[in-house]
Short mmCIF file of C-alpha atoms in Angstrom, two decimals:
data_model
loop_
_atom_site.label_atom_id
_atom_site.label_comp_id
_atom_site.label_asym_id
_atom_site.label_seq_id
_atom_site.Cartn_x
_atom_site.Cartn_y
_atom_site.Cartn_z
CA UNK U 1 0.00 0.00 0.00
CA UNK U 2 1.36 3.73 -0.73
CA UNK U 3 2.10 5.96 2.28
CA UNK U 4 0.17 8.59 0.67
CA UNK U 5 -3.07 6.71 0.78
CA UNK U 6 -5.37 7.98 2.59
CA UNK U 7 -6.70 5.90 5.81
CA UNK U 8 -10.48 4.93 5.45
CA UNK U 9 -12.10 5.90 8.09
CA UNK U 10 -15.65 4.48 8.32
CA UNK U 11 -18.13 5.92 10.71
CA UNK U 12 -21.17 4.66 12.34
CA UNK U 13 -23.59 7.42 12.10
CA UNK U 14 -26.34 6.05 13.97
CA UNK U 15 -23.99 4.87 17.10
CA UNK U 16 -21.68 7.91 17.10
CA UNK U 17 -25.10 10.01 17.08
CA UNK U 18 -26.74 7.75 19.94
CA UNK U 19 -23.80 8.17 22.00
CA UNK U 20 -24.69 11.52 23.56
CA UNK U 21 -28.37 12.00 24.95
CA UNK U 22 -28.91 15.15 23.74
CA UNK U 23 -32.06 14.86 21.71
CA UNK U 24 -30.99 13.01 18.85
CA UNK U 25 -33.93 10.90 18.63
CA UNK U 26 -36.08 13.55 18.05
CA UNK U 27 -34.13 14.65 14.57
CA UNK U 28 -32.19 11.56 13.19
CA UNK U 29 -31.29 13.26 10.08
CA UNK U 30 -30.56 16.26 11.32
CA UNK U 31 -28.31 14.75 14.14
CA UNK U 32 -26.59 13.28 11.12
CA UNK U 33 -26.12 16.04 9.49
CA UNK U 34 -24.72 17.88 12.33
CA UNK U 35 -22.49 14.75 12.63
CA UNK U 36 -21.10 15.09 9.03
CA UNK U 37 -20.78 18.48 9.14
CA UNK U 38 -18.34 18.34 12.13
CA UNK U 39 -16.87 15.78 10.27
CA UNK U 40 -16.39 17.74 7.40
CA UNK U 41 -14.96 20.72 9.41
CA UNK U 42 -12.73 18.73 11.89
CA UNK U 43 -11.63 16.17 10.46
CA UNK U 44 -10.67 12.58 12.33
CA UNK U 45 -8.60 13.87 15.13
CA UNK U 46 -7.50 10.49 16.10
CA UNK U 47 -5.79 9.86 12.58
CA UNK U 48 -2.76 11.55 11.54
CA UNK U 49 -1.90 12.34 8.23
CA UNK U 50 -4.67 12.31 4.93
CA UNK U 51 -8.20 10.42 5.69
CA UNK U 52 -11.17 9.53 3.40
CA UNK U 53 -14.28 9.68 5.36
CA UNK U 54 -17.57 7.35 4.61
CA UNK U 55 -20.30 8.23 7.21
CA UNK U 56 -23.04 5.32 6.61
CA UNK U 57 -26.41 6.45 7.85
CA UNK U 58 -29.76 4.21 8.01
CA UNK U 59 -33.31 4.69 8.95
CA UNK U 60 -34.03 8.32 9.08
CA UNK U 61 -31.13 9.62 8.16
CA UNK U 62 -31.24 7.82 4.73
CA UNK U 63 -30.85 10.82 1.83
CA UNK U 64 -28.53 12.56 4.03
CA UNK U 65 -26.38 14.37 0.99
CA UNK U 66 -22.20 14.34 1.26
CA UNK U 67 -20.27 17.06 1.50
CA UNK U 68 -16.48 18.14 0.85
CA UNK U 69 -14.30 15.66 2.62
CA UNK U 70 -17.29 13.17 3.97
CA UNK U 71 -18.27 10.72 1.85
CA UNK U 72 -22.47 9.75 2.79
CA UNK U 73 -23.38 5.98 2.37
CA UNK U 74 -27.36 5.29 2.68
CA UNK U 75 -27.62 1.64 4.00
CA UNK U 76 -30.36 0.02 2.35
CA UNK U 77 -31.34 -2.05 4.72
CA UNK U 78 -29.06 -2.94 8.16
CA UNK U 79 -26.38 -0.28 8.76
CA UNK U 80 -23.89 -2.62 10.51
CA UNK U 81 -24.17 -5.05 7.67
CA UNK U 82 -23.17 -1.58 5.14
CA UNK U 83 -20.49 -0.85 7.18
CA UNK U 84 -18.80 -4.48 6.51
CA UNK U 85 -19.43 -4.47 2.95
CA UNK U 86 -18.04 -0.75 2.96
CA UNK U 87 -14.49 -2.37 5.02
CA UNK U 88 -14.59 -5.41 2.85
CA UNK U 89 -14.62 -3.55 -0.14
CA UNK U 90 -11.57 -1.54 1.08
CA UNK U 91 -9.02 -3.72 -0.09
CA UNK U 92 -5.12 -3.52 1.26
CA UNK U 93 -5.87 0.57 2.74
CA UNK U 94 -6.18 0.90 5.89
CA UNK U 95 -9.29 1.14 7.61
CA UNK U 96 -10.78 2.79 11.17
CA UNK U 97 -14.09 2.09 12.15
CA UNK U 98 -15.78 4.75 14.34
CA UNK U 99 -18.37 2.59 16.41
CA UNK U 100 -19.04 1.13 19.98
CA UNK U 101 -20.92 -1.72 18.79
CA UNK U 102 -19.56 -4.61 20.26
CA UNK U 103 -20.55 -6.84 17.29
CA UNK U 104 -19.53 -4.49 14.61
CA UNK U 105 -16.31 -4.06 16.20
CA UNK U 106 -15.80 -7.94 15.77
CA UNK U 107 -16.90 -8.06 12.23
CA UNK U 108 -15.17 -5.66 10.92
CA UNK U 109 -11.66 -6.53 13.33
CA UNK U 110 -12.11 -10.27 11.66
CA UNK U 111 -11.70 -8.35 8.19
CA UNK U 112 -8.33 -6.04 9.64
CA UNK U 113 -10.14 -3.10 10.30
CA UNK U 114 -8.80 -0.93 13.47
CA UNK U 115 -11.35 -0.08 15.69
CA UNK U 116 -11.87 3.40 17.38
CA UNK U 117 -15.32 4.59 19.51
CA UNK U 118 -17.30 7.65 18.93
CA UNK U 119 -15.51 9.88 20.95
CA UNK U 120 -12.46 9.97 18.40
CA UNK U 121 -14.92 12.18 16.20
CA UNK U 122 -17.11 13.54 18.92
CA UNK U 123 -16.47 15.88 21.99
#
């Protein structure tokens, strides 16, 4: 893999959003938005160097549009199932998946994804 690829970093809208009670449930797609939009401005703290962000978003957040530097990625059906075909996909780059979900975390490991939890892209 080139040094100058950028890390995938894959983020797990609907668990980074849930993480914080702060009325999320009330706007889904707006909490997303807010979400991609700090993205967008801030970046992946917890990765050094150039990053490709993929936010997946399911449910009500579905139609959520991208922006400069996030990537949006409507799951069809289950988002954590996206989310592995997203890694999967991926190839030889490296790959950090933003999610507490125990069982996501496992999937995606088995596939040589690292593993980071919402608060690497949320205060």
């Amino acid at each position: 893999m080139n040094a100058n690829t950028p890390v995938l970093v894959v983020v797990d809208a609907a668990n980074v959003v849930g993480s914080v009670p702060d009325g999320w449930w009330r706007d889904r797609r707006g909490a997303a938005e807010r979400l991609r939009d700090r993205l967008a401005s801030e970046g992946v703290p917890a990765v050094s160097g150039p990053v490709e962000i993929v936010l997946v978003v399911e449910g009500a957040a579905r139609g959520v549009e991208s922006v400069p530097g996030v990537r949006v990625s409507s799951a069809a059906g289950c988002g954590d199932d996206h989310i592995v075909e997203v890694v999967a996909s991926a190839g030889d780059r490296s790959v950090l998946v933003v999610t507490a979900d125990r069982e996501l975390r496992r999937r995606v490991g088995e596939l040589g994804a690292e593993v980071a939890g919402p608060r690497s892209v949320r205060p």
